[in-house]
Amino acid sequence: MPRTPLSPIAAAPPAFVPDGLHELSLRALATAAPLGVFRRLGSSPSGLTEHEAAERLASADPATRRPSALPPLRTAVASPFVLLLAGLGAVFVLVGDARGWATVSAMVAASVGLRWWQQVRSDRAMHGLRSRTITTVTVRRRATDRGRPVEREIPVDDVVRGDVISLAAGDVVPADMRVLTARQLSIDQAVLSGEQLPVRKDAPTGRTAAAGILDVPSLCFAGTSVVSGTGTAVVIGTGPGTCFGSLAAGAVGERPRSTVEQGVRAVGWTLTRFMLVMVPIVFAVNGTVGGSWTQAALFAVAVAVGLTPEMLPVIVTTTLARGAVNLARHDVVVKRLDAIQDLGGMDVLCLDKTGTLTEDRVVLTHSIDVEGELDDAAAEYAFLAVHLGSGPRGHVDDAVVDYVGEGHALLVEALYERVDEICFDHDRRRSTTVVRRGAEDVVVTWGDPDEVLPLCAVTDDVRGLVRECVAGHQAYGMRIRAVAAWTGPARRHPYGPDDETGLTLIGLVGFVDPVRESTAAAVRELAVHGVTVRVLTGDAPRVAEQVCEQAGIPVQEIVLGHDVDAASDAALARIVRRATVFAKVTPRQKARIVGALRAGGHCVGFLGDGVNDTLALRTADVGICVDGATPAARDAADLVLRGADLAVLAAAVVEGRRTLGNTMKYVKITAASNLGNVLSVLVASAVLPFLPMLPVQLMVQNLLYDAAQLALPWDRVERAYVRRPRRWDAGRLTRFMLVFGPLSSLFDLATFAALWWALGVDTAGEQAVFHAAWFTEGLLSQLLVVLVLRGQRLRQPAWPVLAATATAGAVAVALPLSPLAGPLMLAPPPASFAPWLVGILGAYLIVVQLAKVAVVRRTGGWL
């Protein structure tokens, strides 16, 4: 399920276009002569001067300024729980209860203040973390009006209208732009149109009347990415003035929910259903027994607040922010906070082997001719293509240069000049460079042997010998590239894929990418924690199998890319259940495999680093890339690994589960305790002549309890918990509430009985004493039960949890004795209540522990 808004955008074309230009103006820019475009933008083919760019940047809408404190404040105030409290406060005003109104106001201020403070901290922390992975773009600028243009790297956020940008494979398109020149330039526009196939872009050749605005070949749009080729373009719109910015501003629901977000929503609905059932019952019972329907309404609203974990957003945000800080210590930069919990729920990790399983250090080991004899001719032709090619160099290209030597470059530059180029793409799996020497053009094609060999004029015997040689090398985990060429008279018109025929096979070059020493241990560590690894690679199946064997990844079945294309959705669902290696797959096929795994109920992570991985990164529950990834991959990812070692990710998975575990402690224990309180109120309302606790007192009790639980993000999590993938589970929450909620209520009723019969607190005149006694017992029981239920075994909690529990407990005991007792209508309980309190609390904790042991034995797990 992709995290980008594909369908809504595909269904609704851009409502507006860059910088207020209407579509006709955009089309005019798309077809105008370059000088006319520069004149309208106030620029030139040499780009802007540094002074002009600075002025335009200062006047533009700052998209990446330091996060403001106002949006988090609006979010905190707009919380449904805050609105519910505000509604209760309005009711207190209407009935003239000043103390109730003051208490509710304090709760609203505390809730809003805590949420706002934590969200501002989180936003600014994320701003700082993102600044560590700044995406840059190559721009052409001049120092002065008459200065010589110089190309340099600048942050994407510093691009302004009129800038001239150089594009290459792997780049993120930083703004809406008009193409000036292009060489085999292909753009992935899936983020805007939903179309998964790359779109070819070029300088305008005529009118574009029939095409939709996204299909105009001379326009590139912000947020898209370069798949292959090179080009230059001038910026016509930035930030909110781009098509992407317009759509982002107008879109409802920016992305479908991830697996964890779906679980959070389900848990929220579970709590809401409990509230919708219990509140009317409490209202009816209180109104019937007490006779005051106004008081019954107040109490019913207070119960609604008491049944819901009001501080859940604050505690979740605090836990995630702490998790992000801990992950940063493991060299993991978090770009999306919720992705930490997705990481905790991950049970399948898909990755490309290069740079993760292997050292990402490709070495050309040898060059051979068609008969398998050592011969450097193939390496030298490959060097000719690499050195004179215009595209970005990859690891294989660097290995060729290292093998031949930079000293060879002077000779190549003296004898040859580049004429044309057919860039590499992941469907053709080859690239072609055309160079000229005198009156002859030399066409050099190299790439996957399965793609290059059919283009060569060789006999069947030679073809069979070459295939046998390739298979032999791949059996040892080597990557093989075939090199072929043909020579012909120089010509003026450009070359294309049709010219990649009738080639002479020069030979083969072999590469190795050693498996990291830590890989096998990291794969075992992931397996111990319930994460299976699937390899999705563009390499040959034998190479992938060999690497997997060295990395300790079980190879149950190898599926090729064309098999993925041929499979229906139902057939692919069956394939992904059993296959662990997918070889010779394209970017589109990778994304489809990830989607099939998600549809099968898995929480899927995808680890990639190339532009060909961006679609799969967006499709996965959690997209992960390494620090050296292409800008397009970093832009699509949720987490960035500062190191490429898979062991770093194994540690991050544990941290994600620890973060989720501390969140679930609060949700389950609090929801069960609150349900117990409501059940106690329901029973007491039917048998007591007065309300067992006033609405104000119930809300103050909740506030003190929730404040103590803010320390839970610092608590320890048991090893057994982090060994399995974890998710938000509404069914488990319901079962937990139905076991421990009534159990809590049982001991509340024991407290009522002790007060009524043993201590004689049985008249309406003594209800302030009754309220204080239950207030103290209820709050202490909630605080102490957290220490029992927080783990499968009774172990000492972290010191912040102990300190927060002790502080809140001290307040619970002291409040009926303090000056605040009067405004809260509390009176000190008699000293004889103390032994009863200790006995009831001790019995409650023992019974809860026994119930926990029984649940663990029955279910085999906890929380």
PDB file of C-alpha atoms in Angstrom, residues 38 43-49 139-151 162-164 180:
ATOM      1  CA  PHE A  38      14.285  33.004 -20.213  1.00  0.00           C
ATOM      2  CA  SER A  43      16.926  34.535 -16.456  1.00  0.00           C
ATOM      3  CA  SER A  44      19.442  33.460 -19.106  1.00  0.00           C
ATOM      4  CA  PRO A  45      21.036  30.264 -20.484  1.00  0.00           C
ATOM      5  CA  SER A  46      23.939  30.940 -18.104  1.00  0.00           C
ATOM      6  CA  GLY A  47      21.570  30.882 -15.134  1.00  0.00           C
ATOM      7  CA  LEU A  48      20.965  33.479 -12.449  1.00  0.00           C
ATOM      8  CA  THR A  49      23.595  35.442 -10.621  1.00  0.00           C
ATOM      9  CA  VAL A 139      22.483  24.334 -10.570  1.00  0.00           C
ATOM     10  CA  ARG A 140      24.159  26.717 -13.011  1.00  0.00           C
ATOM     11  CA  ARG A 141      24.934  30.092 -11.402  1.00  0.00           C
ATOM     12  CA  ARG A 142      27.109  33.172 -12.088  1.00  0.00           C
ATOM     13  CA  ALA A 143      28.961  35.308  -9.593  1.00  0.00           C
ATOM     14  CA  THR A 144      28.126  38.543 -11.504  1.00  0.00           C
ATOM     15  CA  ASP A 145      26.137  39.596 -14.570  1.00  0.00           C
ATOM     16  CA  ARG A 146      29.149  39.052 -16.804  1.00  0.00           C
ATOM     17  CA  GLY A 147      30.634  36.224 -14.806  1.00  0.00           C
ATOM     18  CA  ARG A 148      31.299  32.805 -16.180  1.00  0.00           C
ATOM     19  CA  PRO A 149      28.574  30.245 -15.334  1.00  0.00           C
ATOM     20  CA  VAL A 150      29.647  27.549 -12.884  1.00  0.00           C
ATOM     21  CA  GLU A 151      27.746  24.401 -11.972  1.00  0.00           C
ATOM     22  CA  GLY A 162      14.859  31.033 -13.310  1.00  0.00           C
ATOM     23  CA  ASP A 163      17.542  28.612 -12.082  1.00  0.00           C
ATOM     24  CA  VAL A 164      19.047  26.355 -14.742  1.00  0.00           C
ATOM     25  CA  LEU A 180      15.964  22.824 -22.502  1.00  0.00           C
TER      26      LEU A 180
END
